[in-house]
Short mmCIF file of C-alpha atoms and ligand atoms in Angstrom, two decimals:
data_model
loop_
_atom_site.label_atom_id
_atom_site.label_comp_id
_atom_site.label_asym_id
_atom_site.label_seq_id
_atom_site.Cartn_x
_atom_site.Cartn_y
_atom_site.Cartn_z
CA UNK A 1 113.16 101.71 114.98
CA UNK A 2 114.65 103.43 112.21
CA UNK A 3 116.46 106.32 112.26
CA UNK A 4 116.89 108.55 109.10
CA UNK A 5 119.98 109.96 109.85
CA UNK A 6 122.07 107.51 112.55
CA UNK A 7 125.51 108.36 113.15
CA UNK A 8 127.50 105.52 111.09
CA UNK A 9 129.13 103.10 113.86
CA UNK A 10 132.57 103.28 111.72
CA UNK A 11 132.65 107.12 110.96
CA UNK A 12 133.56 110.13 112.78
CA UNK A 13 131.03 111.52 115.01
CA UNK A 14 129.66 114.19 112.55
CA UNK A 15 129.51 111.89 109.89
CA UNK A 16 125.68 111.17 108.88
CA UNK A 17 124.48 108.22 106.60
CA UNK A 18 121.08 106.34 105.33
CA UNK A 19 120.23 103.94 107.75
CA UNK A 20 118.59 101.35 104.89
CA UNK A 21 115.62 98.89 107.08
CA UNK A 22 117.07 95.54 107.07
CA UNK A 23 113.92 93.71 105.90
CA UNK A 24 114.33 95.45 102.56
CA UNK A 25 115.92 94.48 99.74
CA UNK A 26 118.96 95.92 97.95
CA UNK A 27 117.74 99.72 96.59
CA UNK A 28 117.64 100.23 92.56
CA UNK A 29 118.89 103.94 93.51
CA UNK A 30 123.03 104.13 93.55
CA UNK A 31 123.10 105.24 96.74
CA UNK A 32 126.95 104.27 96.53
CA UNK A 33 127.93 106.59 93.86
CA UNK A 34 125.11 109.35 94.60
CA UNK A 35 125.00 109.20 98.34
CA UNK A 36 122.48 110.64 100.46
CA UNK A 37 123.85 113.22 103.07
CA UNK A 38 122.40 115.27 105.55
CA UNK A 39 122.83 118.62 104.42
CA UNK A 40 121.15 117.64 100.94
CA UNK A 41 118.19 115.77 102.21
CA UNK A 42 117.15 119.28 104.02
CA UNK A 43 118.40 121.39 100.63
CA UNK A 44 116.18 118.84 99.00
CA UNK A 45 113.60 119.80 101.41
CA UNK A 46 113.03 123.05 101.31
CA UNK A 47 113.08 122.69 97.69
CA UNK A 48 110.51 120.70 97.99
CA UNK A 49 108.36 122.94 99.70
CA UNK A 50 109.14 126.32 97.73
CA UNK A 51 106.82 127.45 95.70
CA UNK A 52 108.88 129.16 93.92
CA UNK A 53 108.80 126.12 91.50
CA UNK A 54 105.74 127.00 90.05
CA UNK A 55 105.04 129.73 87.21
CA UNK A 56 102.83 132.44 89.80
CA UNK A 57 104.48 130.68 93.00
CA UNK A 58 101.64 129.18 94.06
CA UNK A 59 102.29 125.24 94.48
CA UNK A 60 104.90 123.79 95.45
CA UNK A 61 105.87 119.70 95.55
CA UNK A 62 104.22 119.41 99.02
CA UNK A 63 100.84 121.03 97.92
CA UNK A 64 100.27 117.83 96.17
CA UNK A 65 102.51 115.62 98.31
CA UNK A 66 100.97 115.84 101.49
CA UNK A 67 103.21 114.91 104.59
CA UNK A 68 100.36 113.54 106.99
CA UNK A 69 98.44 112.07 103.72
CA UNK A 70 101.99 109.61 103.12
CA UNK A 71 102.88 112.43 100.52
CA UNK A 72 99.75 112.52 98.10
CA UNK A 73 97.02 114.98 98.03
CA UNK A 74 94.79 113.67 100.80
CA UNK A 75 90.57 113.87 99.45
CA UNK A 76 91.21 114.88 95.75
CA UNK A 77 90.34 111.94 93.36
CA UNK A 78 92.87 113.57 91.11
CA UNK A 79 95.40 116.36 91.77
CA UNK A 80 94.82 119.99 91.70
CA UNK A 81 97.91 122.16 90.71
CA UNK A 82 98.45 125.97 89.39
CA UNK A 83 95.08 127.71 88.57
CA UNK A 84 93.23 125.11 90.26
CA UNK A 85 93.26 123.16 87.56
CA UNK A 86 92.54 119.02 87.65
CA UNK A 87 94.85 117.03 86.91
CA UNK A 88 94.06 113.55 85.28
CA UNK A 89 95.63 111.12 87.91
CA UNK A 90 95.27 110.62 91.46
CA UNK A 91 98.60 111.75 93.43
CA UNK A 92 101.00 108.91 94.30
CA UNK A 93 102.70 108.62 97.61
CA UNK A 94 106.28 109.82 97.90
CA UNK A 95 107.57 106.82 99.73
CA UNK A 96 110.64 104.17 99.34
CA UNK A 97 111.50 105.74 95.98
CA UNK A 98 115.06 104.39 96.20
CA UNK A 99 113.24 101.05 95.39
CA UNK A 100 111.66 101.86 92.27
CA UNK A 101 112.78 101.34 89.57
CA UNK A 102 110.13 103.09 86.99
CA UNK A 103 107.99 106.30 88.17
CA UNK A 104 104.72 107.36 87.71
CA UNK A 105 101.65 105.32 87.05
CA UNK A 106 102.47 105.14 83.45
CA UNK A 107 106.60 104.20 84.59
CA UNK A 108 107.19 107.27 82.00
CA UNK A 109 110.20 108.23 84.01
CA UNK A 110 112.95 106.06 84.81
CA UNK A 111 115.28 108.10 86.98
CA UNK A 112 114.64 110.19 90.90
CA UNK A 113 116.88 112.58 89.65
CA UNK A 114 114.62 113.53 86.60
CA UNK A 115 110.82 113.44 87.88
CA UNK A 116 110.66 116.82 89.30
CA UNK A 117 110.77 118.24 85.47
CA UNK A 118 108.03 116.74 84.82
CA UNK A 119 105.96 118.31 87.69
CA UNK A 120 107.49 121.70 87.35
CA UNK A 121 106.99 121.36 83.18
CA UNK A 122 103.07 120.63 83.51
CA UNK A 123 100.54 122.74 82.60
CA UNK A 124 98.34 121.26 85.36
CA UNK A 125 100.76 120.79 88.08
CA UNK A 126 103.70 123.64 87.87
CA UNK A 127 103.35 125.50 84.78
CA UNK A 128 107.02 126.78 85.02
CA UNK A 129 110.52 126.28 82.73
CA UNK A 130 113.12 124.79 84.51
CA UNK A 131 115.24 127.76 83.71
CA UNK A 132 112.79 130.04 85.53
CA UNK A 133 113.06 128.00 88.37
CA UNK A 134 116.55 127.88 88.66
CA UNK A 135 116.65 131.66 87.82
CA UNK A 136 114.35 132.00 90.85
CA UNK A 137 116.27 129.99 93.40
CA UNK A 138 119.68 131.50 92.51
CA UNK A 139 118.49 135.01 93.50
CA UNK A 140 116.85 133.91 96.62
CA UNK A 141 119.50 134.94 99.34
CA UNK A 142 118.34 131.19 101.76
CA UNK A 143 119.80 128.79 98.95
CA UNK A 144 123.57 130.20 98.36
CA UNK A 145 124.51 128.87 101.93
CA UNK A 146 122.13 126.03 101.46
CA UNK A 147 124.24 124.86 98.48
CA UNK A 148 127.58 125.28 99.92
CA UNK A 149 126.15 123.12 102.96
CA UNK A 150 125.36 120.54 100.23
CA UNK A 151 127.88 120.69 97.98
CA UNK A 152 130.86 122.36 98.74
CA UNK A 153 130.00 125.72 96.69
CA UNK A 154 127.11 127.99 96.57
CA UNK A 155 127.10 126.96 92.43
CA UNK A 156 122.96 126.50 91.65
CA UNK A 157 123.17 124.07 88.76
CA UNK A 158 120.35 122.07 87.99
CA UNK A 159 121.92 118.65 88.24
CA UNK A 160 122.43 119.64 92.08
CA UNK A 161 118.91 121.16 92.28
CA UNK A 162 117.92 118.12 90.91
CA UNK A 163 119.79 115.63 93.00
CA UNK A 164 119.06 117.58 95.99
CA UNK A 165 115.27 117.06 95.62
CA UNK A 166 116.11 113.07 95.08
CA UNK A 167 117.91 113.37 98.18
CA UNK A 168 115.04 114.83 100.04
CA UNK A 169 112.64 112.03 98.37
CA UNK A 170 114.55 109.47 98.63
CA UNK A 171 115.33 110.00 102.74
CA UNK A 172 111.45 109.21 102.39
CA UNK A 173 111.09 106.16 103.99
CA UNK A 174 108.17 104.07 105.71
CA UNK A 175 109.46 100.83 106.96
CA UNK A 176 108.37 101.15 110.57
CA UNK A 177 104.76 99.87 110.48
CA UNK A 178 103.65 97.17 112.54
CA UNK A 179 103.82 94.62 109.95
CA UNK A 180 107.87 95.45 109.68
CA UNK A 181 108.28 95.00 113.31
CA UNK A 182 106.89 91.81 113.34
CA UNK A 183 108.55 91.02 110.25
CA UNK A 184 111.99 92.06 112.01
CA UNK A 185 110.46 90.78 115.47
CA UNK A 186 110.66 93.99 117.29
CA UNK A 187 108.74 95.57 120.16
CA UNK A 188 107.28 92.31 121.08
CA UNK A 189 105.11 92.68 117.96
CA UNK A 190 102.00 90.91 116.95
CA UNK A 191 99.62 90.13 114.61
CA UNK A 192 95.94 90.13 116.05
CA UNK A 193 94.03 86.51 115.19
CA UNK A 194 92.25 88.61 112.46
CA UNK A 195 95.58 90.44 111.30
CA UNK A 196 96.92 87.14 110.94
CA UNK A 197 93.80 85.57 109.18
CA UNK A 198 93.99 88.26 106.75
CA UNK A 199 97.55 87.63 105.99
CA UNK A 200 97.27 84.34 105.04
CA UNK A 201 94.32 85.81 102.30
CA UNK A 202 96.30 88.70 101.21
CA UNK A 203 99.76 85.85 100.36
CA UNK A 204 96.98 83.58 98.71
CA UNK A 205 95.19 86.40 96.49
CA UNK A 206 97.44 89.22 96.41
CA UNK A 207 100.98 89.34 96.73
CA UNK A 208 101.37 87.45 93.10
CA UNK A 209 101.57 91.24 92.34
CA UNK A 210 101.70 93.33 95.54
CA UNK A 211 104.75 91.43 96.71
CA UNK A 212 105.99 91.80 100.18
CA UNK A 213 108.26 94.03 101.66
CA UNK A 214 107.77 96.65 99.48
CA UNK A 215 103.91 95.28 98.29
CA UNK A 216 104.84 95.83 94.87
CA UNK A 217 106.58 94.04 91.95
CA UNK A 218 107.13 96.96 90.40
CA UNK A 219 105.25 95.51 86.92
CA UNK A 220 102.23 97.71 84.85
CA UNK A 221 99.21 95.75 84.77
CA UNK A 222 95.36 96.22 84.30
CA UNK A 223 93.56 95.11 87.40
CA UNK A 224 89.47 95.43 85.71
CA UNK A 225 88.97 99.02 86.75
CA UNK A 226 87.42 99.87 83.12
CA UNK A 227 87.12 98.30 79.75
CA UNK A 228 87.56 101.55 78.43
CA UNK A 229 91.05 102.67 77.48
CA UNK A 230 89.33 106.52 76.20
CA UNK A 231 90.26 108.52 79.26
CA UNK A 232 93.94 107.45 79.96
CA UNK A 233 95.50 104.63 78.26
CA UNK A 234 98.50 103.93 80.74
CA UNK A 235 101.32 102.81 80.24
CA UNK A 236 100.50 102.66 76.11
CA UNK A 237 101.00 106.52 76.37
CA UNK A 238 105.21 105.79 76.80
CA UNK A 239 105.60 102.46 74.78
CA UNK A 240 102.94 102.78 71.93
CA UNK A 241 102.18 98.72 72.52
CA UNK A 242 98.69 97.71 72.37
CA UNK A 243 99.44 95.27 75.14
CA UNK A 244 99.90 98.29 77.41
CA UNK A 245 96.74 100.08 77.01
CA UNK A 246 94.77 100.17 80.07
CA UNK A 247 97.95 98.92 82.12
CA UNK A 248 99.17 101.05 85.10
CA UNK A 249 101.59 100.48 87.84
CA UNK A 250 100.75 97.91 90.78
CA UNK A 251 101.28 100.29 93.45
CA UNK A 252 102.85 99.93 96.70
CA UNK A 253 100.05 99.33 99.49
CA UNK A 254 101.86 100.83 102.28
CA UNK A 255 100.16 103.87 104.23
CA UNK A 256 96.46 103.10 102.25
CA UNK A 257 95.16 104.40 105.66
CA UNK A 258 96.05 108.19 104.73
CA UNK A 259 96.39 108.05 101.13
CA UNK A 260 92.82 107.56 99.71
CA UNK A 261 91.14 107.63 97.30
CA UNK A 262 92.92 104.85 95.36
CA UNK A 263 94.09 103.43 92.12
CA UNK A 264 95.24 106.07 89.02
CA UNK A 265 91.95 107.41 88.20
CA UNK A 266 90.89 108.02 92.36
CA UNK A 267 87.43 106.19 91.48
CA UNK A 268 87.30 103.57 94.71
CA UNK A 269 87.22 105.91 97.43
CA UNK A 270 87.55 103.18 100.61
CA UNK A 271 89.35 99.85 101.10
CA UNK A 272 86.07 98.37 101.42
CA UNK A 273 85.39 99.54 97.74
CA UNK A 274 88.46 97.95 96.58
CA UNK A 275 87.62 94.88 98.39
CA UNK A 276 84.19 94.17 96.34
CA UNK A 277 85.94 95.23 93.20
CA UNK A 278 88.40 92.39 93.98
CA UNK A 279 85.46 89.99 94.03
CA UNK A 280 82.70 91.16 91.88
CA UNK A 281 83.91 94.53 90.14
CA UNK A 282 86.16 93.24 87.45
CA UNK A 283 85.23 94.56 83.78
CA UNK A 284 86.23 92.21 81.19
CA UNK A 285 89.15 94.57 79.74
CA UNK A 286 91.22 94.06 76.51
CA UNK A 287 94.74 93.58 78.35
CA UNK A 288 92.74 92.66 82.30
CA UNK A 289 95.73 90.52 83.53
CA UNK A 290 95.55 86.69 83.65
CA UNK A 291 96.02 86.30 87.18
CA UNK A 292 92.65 87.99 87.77
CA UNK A 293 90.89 85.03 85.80
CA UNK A 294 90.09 82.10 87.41
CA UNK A 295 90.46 78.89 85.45
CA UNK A 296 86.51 78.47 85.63
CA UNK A 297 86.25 82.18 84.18
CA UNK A 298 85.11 83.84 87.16
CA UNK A 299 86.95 87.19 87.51
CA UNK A 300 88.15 88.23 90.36
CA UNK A 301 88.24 86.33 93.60
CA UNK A 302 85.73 84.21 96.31
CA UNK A 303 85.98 86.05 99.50
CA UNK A 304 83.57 86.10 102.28
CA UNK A 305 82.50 89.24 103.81
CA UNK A 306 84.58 88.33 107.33
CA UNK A 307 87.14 87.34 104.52
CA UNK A 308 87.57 90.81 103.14
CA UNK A 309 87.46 92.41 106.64
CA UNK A 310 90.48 90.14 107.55
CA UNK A 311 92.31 91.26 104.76
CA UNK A 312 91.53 95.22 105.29
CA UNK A 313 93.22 94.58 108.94
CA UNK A 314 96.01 93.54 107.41
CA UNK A 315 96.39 96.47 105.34
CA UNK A 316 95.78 98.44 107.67
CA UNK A 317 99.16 96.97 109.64
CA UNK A 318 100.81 98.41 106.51
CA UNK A 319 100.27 102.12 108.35
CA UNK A 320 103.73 103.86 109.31
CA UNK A 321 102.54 106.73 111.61
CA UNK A 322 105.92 107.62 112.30
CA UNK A 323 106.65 108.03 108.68
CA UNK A 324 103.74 110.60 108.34
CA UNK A 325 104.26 112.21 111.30
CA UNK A 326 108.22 112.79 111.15
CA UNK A 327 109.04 116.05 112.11
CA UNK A 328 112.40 115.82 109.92
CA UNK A 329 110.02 115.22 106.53
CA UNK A 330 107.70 118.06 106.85
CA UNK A 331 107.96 122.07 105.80
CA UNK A 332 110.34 123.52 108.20
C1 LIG B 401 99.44 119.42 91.05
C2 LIG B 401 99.83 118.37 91.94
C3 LIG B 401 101.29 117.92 91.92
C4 LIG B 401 102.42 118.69 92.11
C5 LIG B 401 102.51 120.19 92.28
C6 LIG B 401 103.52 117.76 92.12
N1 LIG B 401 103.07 116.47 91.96
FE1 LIG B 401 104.18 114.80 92.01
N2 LIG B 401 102.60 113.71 91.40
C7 LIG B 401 101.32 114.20 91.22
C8 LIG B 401 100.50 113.21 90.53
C9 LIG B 401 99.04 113.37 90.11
C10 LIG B 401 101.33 112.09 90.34
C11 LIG B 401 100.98 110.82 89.57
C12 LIG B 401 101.10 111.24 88.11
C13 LIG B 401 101.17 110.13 87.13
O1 LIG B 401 101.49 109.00 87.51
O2 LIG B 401 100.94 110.37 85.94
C14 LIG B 401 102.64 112.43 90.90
C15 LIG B 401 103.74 111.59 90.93
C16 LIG B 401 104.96 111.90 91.52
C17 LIG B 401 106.04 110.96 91.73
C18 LIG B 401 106.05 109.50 91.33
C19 LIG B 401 105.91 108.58 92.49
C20 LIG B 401 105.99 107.15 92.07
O3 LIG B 401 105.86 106.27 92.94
O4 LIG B 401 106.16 106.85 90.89
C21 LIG B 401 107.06 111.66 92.32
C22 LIG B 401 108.40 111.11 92.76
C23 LIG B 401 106.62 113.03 92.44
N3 LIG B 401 105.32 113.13 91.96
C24 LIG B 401 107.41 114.07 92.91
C25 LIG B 401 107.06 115.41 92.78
C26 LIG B 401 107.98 116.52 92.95
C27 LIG B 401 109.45 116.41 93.28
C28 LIG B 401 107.26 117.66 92.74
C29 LIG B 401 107.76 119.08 92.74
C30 LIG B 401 108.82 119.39 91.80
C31 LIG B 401 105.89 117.26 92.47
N4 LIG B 401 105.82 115.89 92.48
C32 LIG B 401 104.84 118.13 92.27
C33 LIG B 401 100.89 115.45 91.58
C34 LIG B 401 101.71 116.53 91.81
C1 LIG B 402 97.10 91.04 88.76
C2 LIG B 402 97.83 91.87 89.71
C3 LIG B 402 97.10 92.28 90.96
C4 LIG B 402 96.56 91.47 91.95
C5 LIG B 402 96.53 89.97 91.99
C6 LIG B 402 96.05 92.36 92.95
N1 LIG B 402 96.28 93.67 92.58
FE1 LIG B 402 95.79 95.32 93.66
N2 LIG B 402 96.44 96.51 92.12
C7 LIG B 402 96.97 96.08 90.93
C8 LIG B 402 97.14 97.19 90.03
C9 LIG B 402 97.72 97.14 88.62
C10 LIG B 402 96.66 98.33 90.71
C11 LIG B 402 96.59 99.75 90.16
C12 LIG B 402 95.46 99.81 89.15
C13 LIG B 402 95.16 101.17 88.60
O1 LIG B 402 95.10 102.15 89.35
O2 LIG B 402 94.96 101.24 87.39
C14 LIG B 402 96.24 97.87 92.03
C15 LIG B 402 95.74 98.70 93.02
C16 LIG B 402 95.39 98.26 94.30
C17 LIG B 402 95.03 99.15 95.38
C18 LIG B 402 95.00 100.69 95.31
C19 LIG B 402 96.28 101.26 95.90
C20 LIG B 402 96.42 102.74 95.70
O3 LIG B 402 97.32 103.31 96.32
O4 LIG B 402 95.69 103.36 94.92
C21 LIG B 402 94.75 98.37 96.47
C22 LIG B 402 94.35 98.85 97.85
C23 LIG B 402 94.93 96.99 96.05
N3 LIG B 402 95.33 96.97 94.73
C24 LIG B 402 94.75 95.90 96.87
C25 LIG B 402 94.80 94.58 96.42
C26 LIG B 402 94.40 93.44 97.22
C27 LIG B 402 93.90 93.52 98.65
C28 LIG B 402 94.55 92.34 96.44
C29 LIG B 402 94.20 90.90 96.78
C30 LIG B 402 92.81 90.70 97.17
C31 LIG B 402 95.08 92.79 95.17
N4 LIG B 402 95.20 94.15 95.19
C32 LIG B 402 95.42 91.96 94.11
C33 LIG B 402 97.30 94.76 90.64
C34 LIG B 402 96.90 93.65 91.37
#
């Protein structure tokens, strides 16, 4: 069971800390030298939820980063911000961030602490200046005492508005799902014979790239969706290398249950449809990676159809309901 906020065995009573699961490995965040406390996870969070982030304070962060959707925007194939408008990509959970190293599909940003400019700068998403923002949240009489909590002094700077909403994101984490009690062999936990089946699949075909715990190795790759690079070229976009066109993130496949539709452009709207374009959807791409070649040429892999439902129950042990329904994560 893991508890966000457990009172540290060695510390004082009111002393709060990170409880990190133990089946995960060492975080990329420095949650040493920028620790996580209590009082700026919930500044964090009701940053997080203020719409007063956006340019007619409309949308905030959790408009598109959904609580009981594992923190995307639930039914859109790509977001919809200020003005309604469309954005280009499909939402990506906000989940285990302190493990990434890289964010966004493209990996354009490489720090927590930084991403929430680039929401609040877009036309599409936020429409708003940073120093509007801030401008915004120092007049409004909730954060002063909010701050203080968090830092000592009621000072709004924004490397503490900033570090506040990292805070809140990065207390965001799913490791309770069935396949991490089994994995930590709690609750008497077990895979079902199909589970299990589907397992064995998913280490034989997948986890080359969707490695376990997190079910990502954190690499950009092109996984067949398109041959054509026209409508968003990837990561190219940040490192202007040809090898990178068409190349995206391997994202995490924890929580698929409540964050469809998937992959960057929203396009395969059920795990079934990513199942048959795992064996039989493949396009030929410029950069489509290697390990989605077989040496005979074939693209893609040879799965029955009992094979593919194996492996979908196996995702589907990947679903943290705790971690969507937490009453700590959502709007308070
Ligand atoms: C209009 C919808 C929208 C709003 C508002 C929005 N986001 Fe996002 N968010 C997205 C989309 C779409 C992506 C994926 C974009 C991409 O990869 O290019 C994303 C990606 C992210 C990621 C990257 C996750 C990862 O695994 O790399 C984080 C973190 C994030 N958003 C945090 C925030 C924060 C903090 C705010 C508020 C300041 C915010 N978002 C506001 C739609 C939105
Ligand atoms: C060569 C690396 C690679 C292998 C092998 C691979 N994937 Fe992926 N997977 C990716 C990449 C890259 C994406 C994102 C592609 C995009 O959106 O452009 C992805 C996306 C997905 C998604 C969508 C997740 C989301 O949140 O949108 C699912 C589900 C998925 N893969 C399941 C699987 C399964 C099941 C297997 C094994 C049968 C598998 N993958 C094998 C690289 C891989």
């Amino acid at each position: 069971m893991i508890v966000l906020f457990a009172a540290c065995k060695e510390a004082p009573q009111d002393e709060w800390s990170l409880e990190l699961p133990s089946n995960f490995p060492k975080p990329h965040f420095d949650v040493a030298n920028r620790p996580i406390t209590k009082e700026g996870f919930e500044l964090g969070r009701k940053i997080f939820y203020d719409p007063q982030l956006s340019r007619d304070n409309s949308t905030s962060c959790g408009s598109c980063h959904i609580p009981t959707s594992a923190f995307t925007q639930h039914g859109h194939v790509v977001s919809h911000g200020i003005d309604n408008k469309l954005g280009r990509r499909n939402s990506l959970p906000v989940q285990n961030m302190l493990w990434e190293p890289l964010f966004f599909w493209d990996g354009g940003v490489q720090n927590l602490e930084l991403v929430a400019i680039n929401a609040i700068t877009s036309p599409v998403e936020m429409d708003e200046s940073p120093a509007n923002v801030l401008e915004k949240i120092k007049n409004d009489p909730a954060y002063p005492p909010l701050f203080k909590a968090a830092y000592g002094t009621e000072e709004v700077t924004s490397g503490r508005f900033l570090f506040a909403l990292a805070q809140f994101m990065g207390g965001l984490i799913s490791a309770n799902s069935k396949y991490d009690q089994v994995q930590r062999g709690e609750n008497n936990a077990q895979f079902t014979a199909e589970e299990a089946r589907g397992y064995e699949l998913f280490k034989q075909n997948c986890t080359t790239c969707h490695q376990e715990p997190l079910f990502t190795d954190f690499s950009f790759r092109d996984n067949g969706l398109t041959k054509n690079y026209d409508r968003d070229k990837g990561r190219f976009e940040i490192s202007l290398d040809s090898a990178d066109l068409g190349v995206f993130r391997v994202p995490s496949l924890r929580n698929l249950t409540y964050t469809k539709p998937y992959m960057h452009d929203g396009k395969k709207a059920s795990l079934e449809a990513v199942l048959d374009h795992y064996t039989g959807g493949l396009e030929m791409s410029r950069n489509l990676d290697p390990l989605l070649i077989q040496p005979n040429g074939q693209l893609g892999f040879s799965l029955s159809a009992q094979q593919k439902l194996d492996i979908i129950a196996f995702l589907k042990t990947l679903d943290d309901e705790e971690f969507v329904r937490n009453p700590l994560f959502s709007e308070q």
